[in-house]
Coordinates of C-alpha atoms (C1' of nucleotides) in Angstrom, one line a residue:
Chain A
X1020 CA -1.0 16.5 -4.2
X1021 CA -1.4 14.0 -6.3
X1022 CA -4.7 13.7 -8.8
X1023 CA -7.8 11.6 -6.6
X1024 CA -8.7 8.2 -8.5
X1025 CA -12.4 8.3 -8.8
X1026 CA -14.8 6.0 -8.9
X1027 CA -16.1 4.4 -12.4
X1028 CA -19.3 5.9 -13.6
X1029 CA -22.0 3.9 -11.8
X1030 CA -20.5 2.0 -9.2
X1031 CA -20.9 2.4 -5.3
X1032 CA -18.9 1.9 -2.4
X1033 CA -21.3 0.8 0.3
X1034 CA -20.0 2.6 3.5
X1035 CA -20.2 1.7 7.3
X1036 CA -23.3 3.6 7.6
X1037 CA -25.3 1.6 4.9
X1038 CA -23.3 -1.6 5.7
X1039 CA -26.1 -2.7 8.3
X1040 CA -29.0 -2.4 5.9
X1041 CA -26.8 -4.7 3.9
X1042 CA -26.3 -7.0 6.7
X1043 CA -29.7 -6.9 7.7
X1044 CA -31.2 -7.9 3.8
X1045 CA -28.5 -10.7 3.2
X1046 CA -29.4 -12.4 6.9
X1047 CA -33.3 -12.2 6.3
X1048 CA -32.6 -13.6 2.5
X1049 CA -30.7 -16.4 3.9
X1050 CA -33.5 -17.4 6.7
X1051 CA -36.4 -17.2 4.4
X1052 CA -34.5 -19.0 1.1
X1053 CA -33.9 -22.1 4.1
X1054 CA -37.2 -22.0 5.8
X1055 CA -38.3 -22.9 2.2
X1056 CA -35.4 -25.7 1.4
X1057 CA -33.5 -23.9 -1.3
X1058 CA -29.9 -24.1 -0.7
X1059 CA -27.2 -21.4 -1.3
X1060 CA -25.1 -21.8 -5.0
X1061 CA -22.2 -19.2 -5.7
X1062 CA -21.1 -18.9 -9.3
X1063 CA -18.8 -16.7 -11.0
X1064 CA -19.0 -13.2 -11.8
X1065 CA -17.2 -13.8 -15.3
X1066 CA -18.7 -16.2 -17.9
X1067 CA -18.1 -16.8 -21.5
X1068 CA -20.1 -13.9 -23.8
X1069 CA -20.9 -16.6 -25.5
X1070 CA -23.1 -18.1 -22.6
X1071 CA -25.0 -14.6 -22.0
X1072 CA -26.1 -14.1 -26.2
X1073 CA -27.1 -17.6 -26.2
X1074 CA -30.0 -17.2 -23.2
X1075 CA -30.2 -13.5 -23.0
X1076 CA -31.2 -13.3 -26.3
X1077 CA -28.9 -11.6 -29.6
X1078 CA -31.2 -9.0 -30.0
X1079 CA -31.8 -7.7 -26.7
X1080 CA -30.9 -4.6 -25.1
X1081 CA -28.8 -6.2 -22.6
X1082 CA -26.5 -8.2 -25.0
X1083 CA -26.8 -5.8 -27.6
X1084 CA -25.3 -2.9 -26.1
X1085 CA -25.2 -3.3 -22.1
X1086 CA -22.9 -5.5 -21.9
X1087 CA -19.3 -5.4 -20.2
X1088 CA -17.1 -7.8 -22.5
X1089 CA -13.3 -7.8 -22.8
X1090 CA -10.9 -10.3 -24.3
X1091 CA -8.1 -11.4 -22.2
X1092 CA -4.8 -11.7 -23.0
X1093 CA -5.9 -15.3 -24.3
X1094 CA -8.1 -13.6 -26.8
X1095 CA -11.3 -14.7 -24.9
X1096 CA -14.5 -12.9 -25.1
X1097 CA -15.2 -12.6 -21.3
X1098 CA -18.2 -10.9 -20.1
X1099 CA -19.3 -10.0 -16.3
X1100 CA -22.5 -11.1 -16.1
X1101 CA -25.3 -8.9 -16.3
X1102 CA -28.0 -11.4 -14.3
X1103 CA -27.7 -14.4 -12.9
X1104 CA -29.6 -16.4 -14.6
X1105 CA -27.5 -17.8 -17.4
X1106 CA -24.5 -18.4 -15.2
X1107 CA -27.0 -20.7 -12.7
X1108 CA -27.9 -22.6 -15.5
X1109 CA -24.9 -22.9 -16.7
X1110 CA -24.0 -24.2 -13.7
X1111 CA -26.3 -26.6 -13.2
X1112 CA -25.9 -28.1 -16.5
X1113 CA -21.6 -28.2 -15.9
X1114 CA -21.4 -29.5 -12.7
X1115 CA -24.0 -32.4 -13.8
X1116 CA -26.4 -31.0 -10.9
X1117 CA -29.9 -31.9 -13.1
X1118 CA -28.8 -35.6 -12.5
X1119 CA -30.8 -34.5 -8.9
X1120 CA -33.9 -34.0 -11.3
X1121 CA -35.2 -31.4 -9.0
X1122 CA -33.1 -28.1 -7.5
X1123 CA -33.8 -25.3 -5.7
X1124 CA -31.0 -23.0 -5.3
X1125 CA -30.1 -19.2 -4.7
X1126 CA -27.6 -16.9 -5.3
X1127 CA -27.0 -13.0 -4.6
X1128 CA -24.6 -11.2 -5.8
X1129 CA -23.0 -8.2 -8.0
X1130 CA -24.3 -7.6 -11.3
X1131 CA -23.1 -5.7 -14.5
X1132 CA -24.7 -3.5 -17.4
X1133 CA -23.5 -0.7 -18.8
X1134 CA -26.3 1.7 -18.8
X1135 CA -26.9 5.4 -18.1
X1136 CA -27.3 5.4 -14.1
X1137 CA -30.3 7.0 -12.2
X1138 CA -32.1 6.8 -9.9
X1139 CA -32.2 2.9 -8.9
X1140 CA -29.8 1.9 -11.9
X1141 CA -26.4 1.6 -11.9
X1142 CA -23.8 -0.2 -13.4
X1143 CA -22.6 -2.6 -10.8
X1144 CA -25.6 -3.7 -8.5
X1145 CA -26.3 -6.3 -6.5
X1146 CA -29.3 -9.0 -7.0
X1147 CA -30.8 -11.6 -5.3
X1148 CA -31.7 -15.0 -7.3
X1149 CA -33.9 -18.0 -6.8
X1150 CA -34.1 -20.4 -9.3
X1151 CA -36.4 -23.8 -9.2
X1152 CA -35.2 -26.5 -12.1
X1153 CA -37.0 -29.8 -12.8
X1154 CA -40.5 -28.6 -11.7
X1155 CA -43.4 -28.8 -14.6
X1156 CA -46.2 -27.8 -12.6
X1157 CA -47.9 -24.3 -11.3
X1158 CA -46.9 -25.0 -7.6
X1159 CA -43.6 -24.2 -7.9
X1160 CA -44.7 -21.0 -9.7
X1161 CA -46.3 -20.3 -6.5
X1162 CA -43.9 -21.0 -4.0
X1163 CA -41.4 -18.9 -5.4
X1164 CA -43.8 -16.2 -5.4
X1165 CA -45.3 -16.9 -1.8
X1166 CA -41.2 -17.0 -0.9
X1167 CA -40.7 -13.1 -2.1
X1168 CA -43.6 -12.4 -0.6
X1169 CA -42.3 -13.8 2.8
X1170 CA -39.2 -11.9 1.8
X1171 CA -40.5 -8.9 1.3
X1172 CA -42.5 -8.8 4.2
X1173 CA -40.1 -9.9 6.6
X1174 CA -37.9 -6.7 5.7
X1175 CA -40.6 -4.8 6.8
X1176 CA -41.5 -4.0 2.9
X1177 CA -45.1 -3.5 2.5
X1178 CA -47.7 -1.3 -0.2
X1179 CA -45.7 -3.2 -2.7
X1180 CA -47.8 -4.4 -5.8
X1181 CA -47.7 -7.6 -7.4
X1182 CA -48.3 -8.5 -11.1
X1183 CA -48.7 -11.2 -13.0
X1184 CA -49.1 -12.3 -16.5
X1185 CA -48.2 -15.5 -18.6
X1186 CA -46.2 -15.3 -21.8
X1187 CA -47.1 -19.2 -22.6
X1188 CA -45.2 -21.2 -24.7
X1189 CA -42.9 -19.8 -27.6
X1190 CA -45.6 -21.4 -30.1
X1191 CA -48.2 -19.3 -28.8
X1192 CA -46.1 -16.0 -28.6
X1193 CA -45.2 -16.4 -31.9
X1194 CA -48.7 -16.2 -33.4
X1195 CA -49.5 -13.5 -30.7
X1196 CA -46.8 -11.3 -31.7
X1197 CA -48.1 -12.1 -35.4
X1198 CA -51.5 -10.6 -34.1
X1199 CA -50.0 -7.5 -32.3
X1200 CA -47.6 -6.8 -35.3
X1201 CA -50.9 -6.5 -37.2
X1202 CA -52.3 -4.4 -35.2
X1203 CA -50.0 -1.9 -34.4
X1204 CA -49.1 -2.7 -38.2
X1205 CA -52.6 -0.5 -38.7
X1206 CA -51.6 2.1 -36.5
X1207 CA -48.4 2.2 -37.4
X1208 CA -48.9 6.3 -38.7
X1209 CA -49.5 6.8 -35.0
X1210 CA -47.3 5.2 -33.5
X1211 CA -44.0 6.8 -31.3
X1212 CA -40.2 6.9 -32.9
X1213 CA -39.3 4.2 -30.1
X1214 CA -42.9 2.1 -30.7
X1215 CA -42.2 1.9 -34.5
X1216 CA -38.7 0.8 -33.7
X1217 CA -40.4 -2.1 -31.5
X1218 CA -42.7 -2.8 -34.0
X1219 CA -39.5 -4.1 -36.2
X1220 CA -38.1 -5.8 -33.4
X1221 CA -40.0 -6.4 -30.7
X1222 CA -44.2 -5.5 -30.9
X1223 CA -44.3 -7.3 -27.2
X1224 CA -42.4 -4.2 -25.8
X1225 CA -44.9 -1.7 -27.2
X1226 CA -47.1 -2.7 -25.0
X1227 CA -45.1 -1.7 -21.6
X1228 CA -44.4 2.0 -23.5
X1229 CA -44.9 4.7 -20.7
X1230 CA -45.9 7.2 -23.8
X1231 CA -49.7 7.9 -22.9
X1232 CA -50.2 8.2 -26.4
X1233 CA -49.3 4.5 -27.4
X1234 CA -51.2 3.3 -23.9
X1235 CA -54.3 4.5 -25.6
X1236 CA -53.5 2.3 -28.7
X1237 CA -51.9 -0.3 -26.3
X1238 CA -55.4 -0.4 -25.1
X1239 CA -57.1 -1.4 -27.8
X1240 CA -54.7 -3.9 -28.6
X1241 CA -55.5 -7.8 -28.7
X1242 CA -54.3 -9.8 -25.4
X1243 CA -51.9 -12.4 -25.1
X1244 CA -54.0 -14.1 -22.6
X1245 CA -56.5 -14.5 -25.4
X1246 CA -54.1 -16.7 -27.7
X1247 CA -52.5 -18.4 -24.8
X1248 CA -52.9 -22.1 -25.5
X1249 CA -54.9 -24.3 -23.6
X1250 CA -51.9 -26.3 -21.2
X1251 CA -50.3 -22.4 -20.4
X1252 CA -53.6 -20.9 -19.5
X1253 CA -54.5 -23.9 -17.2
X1254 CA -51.6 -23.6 -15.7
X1255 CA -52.2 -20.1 -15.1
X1256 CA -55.3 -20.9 -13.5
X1257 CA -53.5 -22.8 -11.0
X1258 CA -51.4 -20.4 -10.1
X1259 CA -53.7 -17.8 -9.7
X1260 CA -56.1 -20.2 -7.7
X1261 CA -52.4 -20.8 -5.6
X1262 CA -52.2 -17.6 -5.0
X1263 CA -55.2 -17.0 -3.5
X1264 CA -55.3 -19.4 -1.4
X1265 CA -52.3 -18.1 0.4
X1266 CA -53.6 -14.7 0.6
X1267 CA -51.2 -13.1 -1.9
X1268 CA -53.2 -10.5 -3.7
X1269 CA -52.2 -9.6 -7.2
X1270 CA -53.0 -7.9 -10.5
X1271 CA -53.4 -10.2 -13.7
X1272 CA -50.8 -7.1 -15.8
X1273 CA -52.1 -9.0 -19.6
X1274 CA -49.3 -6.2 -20.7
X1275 CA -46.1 -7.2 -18.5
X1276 CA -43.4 -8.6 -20.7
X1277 CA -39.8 -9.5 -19.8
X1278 CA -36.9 -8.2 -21.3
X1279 CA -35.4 -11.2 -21.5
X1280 CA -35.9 -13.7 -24.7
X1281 CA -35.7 -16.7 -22.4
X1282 CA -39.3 -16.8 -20.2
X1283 CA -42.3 -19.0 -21.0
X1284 CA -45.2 -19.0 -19.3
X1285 CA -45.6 -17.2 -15.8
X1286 CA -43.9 -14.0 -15.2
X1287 CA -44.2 -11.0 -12.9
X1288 CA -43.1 -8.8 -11.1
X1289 CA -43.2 -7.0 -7.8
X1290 CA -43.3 -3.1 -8.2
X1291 CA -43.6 -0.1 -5.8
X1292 CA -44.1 3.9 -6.7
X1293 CA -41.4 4.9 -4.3
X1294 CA -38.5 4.6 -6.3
X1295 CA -38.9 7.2 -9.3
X1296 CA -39.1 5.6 -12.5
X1297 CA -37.5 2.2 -12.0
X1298 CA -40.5 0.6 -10.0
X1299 CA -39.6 -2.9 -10.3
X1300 CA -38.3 -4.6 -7.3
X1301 CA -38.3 -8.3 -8.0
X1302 CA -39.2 -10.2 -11.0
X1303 CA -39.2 -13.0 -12.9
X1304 CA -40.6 -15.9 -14.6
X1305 CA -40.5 -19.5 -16.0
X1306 CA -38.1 -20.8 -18.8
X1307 CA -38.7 -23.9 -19.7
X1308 CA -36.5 -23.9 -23.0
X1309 CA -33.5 -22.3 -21.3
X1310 CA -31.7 -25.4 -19.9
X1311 CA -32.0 -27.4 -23.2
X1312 CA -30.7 -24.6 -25.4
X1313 CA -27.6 -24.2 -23.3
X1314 CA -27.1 -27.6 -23.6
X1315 CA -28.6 -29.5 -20.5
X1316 CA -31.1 -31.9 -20.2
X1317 CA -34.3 -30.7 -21.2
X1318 CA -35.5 -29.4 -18.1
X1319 CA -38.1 -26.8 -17.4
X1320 CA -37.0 -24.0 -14.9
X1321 CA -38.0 -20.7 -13.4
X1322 CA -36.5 -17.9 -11.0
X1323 CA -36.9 -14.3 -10.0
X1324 CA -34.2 -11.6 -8.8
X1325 CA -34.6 -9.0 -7.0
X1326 CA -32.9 -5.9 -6.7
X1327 CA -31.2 -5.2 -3.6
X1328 CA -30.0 -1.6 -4.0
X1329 CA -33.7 -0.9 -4.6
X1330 CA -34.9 -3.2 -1.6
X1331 CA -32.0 -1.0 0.4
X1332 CA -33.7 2.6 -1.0
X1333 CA -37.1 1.2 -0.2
X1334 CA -35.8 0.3 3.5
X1335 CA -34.8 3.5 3.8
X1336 CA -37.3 5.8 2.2
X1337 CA -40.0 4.0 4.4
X1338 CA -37.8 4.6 7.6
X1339 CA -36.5 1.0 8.4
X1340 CA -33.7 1.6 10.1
X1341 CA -30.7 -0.9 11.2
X1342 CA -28.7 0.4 14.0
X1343 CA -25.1 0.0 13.6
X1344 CA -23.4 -2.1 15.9
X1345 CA -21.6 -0.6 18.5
X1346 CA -19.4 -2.1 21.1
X1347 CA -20.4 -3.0 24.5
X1348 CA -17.1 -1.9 26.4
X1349 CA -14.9 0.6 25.6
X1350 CA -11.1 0.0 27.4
X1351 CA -9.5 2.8 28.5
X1352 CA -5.9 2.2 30.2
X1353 CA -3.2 4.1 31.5
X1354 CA 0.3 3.7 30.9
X1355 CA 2.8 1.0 29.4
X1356 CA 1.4 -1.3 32.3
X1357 CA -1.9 -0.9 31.7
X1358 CA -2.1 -1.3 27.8
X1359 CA -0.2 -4.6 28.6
X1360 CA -3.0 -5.7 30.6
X1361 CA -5.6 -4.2 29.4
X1362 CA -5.0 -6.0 25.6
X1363 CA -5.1 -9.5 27.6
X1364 CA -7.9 -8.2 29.4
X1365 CA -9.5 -7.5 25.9
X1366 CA -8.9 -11.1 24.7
X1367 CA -9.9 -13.0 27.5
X1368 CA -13.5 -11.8 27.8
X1369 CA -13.8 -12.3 23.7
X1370 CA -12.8 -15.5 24.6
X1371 CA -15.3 -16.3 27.6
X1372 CA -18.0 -14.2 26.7
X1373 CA -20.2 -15.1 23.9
X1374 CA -21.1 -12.0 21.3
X1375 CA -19.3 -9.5 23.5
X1376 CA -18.1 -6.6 21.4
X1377 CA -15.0 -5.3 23.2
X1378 CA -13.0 -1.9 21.9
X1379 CA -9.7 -1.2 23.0
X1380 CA -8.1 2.3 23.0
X1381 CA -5.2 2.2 20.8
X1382 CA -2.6 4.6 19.8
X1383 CA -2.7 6.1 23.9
X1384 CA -4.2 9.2 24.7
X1385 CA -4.4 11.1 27.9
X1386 CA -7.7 9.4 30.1
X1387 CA -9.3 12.6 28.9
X1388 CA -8.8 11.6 25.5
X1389 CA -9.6 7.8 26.0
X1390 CA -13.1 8.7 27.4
X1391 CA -13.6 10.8 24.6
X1392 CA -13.1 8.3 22.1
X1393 CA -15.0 5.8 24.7
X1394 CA -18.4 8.2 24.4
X1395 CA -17.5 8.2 20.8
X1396 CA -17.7 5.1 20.0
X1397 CA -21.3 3.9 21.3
X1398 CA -19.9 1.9 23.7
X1399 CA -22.3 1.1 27.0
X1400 CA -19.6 0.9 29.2
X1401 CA -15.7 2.3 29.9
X1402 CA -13.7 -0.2 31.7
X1403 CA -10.9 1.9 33.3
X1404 CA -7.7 0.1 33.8
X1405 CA -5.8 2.9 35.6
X1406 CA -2.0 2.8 37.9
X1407 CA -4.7 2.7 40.9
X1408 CA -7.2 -0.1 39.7
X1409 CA -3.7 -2.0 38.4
X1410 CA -2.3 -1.9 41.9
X1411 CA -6.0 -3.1 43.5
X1412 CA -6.3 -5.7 40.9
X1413 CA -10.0 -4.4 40.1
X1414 CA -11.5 -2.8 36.5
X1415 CA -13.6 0.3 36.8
X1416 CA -16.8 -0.3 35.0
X1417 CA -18.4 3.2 34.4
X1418 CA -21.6 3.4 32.4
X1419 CA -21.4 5.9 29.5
X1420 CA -25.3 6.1 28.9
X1421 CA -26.9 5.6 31.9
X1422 CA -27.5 7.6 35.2
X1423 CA -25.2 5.3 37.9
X1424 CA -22.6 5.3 39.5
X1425 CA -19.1 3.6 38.6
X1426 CA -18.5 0.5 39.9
X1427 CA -15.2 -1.5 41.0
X1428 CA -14.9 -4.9 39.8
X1429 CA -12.3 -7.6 40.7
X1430 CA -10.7 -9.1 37.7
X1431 CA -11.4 -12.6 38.3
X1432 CA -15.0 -11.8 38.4
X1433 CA -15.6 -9.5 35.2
X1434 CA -16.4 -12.0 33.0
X1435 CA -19.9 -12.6 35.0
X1436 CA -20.1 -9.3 36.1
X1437 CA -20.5 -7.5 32.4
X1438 CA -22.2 -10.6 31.2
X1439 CA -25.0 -9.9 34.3
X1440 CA -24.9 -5.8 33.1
X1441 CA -25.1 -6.8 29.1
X1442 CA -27.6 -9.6 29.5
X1443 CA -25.1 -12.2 28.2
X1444 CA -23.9 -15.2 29.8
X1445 CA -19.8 -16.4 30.1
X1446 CA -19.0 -19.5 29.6
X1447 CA -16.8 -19.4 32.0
X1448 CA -14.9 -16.7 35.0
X1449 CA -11.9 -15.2 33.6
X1450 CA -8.6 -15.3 34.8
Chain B
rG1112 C1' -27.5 5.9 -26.7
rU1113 C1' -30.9 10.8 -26.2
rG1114 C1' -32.6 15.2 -23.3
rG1115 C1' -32.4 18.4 -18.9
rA1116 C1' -30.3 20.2 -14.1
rC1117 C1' -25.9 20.5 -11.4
rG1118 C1' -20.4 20.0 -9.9
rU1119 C1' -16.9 25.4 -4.2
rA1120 C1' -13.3 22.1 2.3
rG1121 C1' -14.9 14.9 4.7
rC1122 C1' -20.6 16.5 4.8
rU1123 C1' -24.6 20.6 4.0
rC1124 C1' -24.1 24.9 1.6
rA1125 C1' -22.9 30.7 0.9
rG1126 C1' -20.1 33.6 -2.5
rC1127 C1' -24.6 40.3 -5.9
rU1128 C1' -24.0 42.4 -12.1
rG1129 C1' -15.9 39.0 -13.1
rG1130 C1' -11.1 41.7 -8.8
rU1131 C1' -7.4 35.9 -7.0
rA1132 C1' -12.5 31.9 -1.3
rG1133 C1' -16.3 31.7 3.6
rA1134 C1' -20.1 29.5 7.4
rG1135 C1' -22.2 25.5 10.0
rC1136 C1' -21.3 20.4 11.1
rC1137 C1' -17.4 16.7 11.4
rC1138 C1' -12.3 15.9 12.8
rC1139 C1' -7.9 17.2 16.1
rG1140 C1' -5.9 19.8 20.5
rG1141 C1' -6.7 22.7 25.0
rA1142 C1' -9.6 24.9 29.5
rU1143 C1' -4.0 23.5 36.7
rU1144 C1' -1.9 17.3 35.2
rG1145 C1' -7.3 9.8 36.7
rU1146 C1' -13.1 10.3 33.7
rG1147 C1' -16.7 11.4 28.1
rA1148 C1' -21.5 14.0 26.5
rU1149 C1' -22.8 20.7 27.4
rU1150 C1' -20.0 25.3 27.1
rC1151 C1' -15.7 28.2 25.8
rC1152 C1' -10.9 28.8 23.1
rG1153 C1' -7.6 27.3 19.3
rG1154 C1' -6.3 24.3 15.0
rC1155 C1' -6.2 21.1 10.3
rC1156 C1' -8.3 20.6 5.5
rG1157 C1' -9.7 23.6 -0.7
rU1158 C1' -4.5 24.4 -7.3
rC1159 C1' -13.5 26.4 -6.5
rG1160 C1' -14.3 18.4 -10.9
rC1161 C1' -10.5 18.6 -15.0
rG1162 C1' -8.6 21.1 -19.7
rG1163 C1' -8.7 25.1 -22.9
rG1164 C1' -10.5 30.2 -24.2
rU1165 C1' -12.1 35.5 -23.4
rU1166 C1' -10.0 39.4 -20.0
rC1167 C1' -5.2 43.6 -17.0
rG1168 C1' -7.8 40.0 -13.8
rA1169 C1' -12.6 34.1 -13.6
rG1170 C1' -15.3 30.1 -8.5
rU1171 C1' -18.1 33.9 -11.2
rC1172 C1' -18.5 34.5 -18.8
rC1173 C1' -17.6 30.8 -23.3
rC1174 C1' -16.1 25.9 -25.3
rG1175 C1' -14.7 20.9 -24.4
rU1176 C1' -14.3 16.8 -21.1
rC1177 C1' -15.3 13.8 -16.8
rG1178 C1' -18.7 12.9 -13.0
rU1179 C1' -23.4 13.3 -10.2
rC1180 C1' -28.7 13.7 -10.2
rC1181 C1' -33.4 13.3 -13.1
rA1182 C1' -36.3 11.7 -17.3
rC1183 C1' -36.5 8.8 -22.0
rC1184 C1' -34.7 4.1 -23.5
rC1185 C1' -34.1 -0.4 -20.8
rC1186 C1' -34.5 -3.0 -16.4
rA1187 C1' -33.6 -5.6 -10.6

RNA sequence: GUGGACGUAGCUCAGCUGGUAGAGCCCCGGAUUGUGAUUCCGGCCGUCGCGGGUUCGAGUCCCGUCGUCCACCCCA
């Protein structure tokens, strides 16, 4: 025997069994994204490295060491993309879509980092994306927030914990990140092997540290909402006063930072306890510089993702279940003659009745065997298409899940007859 | 990238202190030849993740490697 070709590290197949939950997810995305009027925009899963250092951010984890980049054979540094973000905006600005002024778009789709997979993280997974360009003000901050909200709840999601925070602009970071450097500057003896490492890079990130030691500094640390200037922490307000009045409750998190170098103002983030230690769901945030410094109009812009393997283990930790779809009838036919008929049997009620899921028994079988596989498969009913029904010119409709008896049919009236016993309607009576 | 646990049939697992592998489920077939689910009978499937080492002999001990899971890091 030959050796099995595995997997690579971190990636999933996503099997009949899950497929549903799958199905289910992407069909509720795609109603709530158009009950709000943001339209569907599918870009590619390989960009330009280039295009992911320039928003991402050089110094961040992501680009700096998370990232799957290859040259072709045209000595190209390719990378697939590890959010979706850059590649929307990117987008937008190529395919002169900003010329609209305003967009609302979405997008969902496989993702890439090379990380150290656990529980909720792995290497290829799959995220949905909303992205609002052209919009200055708080409300679109809102909607997008109401929208996951719809979204989550629609899937049935609830217990799940919103936070917010605001960043504002990359003026007022700066002299925040001045303050907090300071600070943790002054505890500095204190401080954790990965804190001190922030401090250098990053002082922002010691503040989300899960080390109970630097949360008790963390606490005494100044908040940005305290140097936020005057325009971000109005709008703020707004938002907050948005969310209110649509009933969306929420935590002000004054310690929630992005791992991204590209948001400004809002962020946040939708998290649950469920999921061991990767508790974020969806998140995002406004960044108004992004467009501008990938080239584009100067246009403000803001988005979230969410994560849909993680939506999927929440659906399924909390008991949502999505039934797999089974088929309604179940053809089981005997001999040469009766496959013959039986497969234009098969094709004419596909054709006449709408959403009816017919199986056919392929690859023969004694009628023992057929009804076997018929049980098997879920079906509701076995239609028997024996030498005796043949000759009559009748099906045999016999319920596999129900206490009745089996019933003769004439051919020229099965079309209405299973549409009557599946609740659907032909279009039309067979031939 | 760091640390810990684990890796035996498709799945869930058993295999005591080393003597060359088992159960249940699944799957396939049969129980007088046109009817499934229960029951009974039978059958298929493993170079015990991979590679080295110790040993007369290793699934069982040691090393390496790959992978899975969990935590850190990071993040959806």
């Amino acid at each position: 025997m030959s050796k099995i070709i595995e997997p690579l590290r971190g990636v999933h197949d996503v099997l009949p069994a899950q497929a549903p939950a799958w199905q289910f997810l992407e069909r509720v995305t795609r109603e709530v994204f158009s009950a709000y009027g943001y339209e569907e925009c599918r870009v590619p899963i390989i960009e330009q490295t280039h295009l992911f250092k320039r928003s991402i951010g050089d110094f961040t984890d992501i680009v700096e060491k998370e990232m799957f980049s290859f040259l072709d054979q045209g000595g190209d540094s390719i990378t697939l993309r590890p959010e979706a973000t850059a590649g929307m905006v990117r987008a937008v600005i190529s395919n002169g879509l900003l010329r609209e002024s305003r967009l609302r778009l979405w997008c969902m789709g496989p993702m890439f980092r090379r990380e150290r997979p656990q529980a909720g993280r792995f290497r290829q997974f799959h995220q949905i994306d909303a992205e609002a360009f052209g919009f200055e003000g708080p409300d679109i901050d809102a909607e997008l927030i109401v929208l996951s909200a719809r979204l989550l709840r629609r899937l049935g999601l609830s217990r799940l914990k919103l936070l917010i925070n605001s960043l504002g602009t990359p003026a007022s970071r700066l002299v925040y990140r001045e303050q907090l450097g300071l600070y943790f500057g002054a505890h500095e003896a204190a401080l954790d092997e990965d804190s001190k490492r922030r401090l250098k890079g990053n002082p922002l990130r010691i503040l989300d540290s899960k080390n109970p030691e630097m949360q008790r500094i963390v606490a005494g640390a100044p908040l940005m909402i305290d140097s936020l200037d005057t325009e971000s922490k109005e709008h703020f307000a707004a938002l907050c006063a948005y969310l209110r009045d649509a009933g969306i409750e929420y935590d002000v998190e004054p310690h929630l930072v992005r791992g991204l170098d590209y948001y400004t103002r809002t962020v946040f983030e939708w998290t649950t306890d469920a999921l061991g230690s990767q508790s974020a769901v969806c998140a995002g945030g406004r960044y108004d510089g992004l467009v501008a410094q990938l080239g584009g109009a100067d246009t403000p812009g803001i988005g979230w993702a969410m994560g849909q393997e993680r939506i999927i283990m929440l659906l399924d930790k909390l008991g949502i279940a999505t039934m797999r779809e089974r088929p309604h009838v179940y053809l089981v036919m005997a001999g040469t003659s009766g496959e013959g008929l039986g497969f234009k049997i098969a094709e004419n009620l596909r054709e006449n009745v709408p959403n009816l899921r017919v199986q056919l028994n392929l690859g023969g079988g004694s009628l023992k065997t057929q009804f076997k596989r018929a049980d098997k498969s879920g079906a509701e009913f076995a239609l028997v298409l024996g030498e005796d029904e043949i000759s009559r010119g009748i099906v045999a409709l016999k319920s596999l899940r129900r206490e009745q008896a089996q019933e003769e049919c004439v051919l020229a009236q099965l079309n209405e007859r299973l549409g009557v016993l599946l609740g659907l309607s032909p279009t039309r009576s067979g031939s």
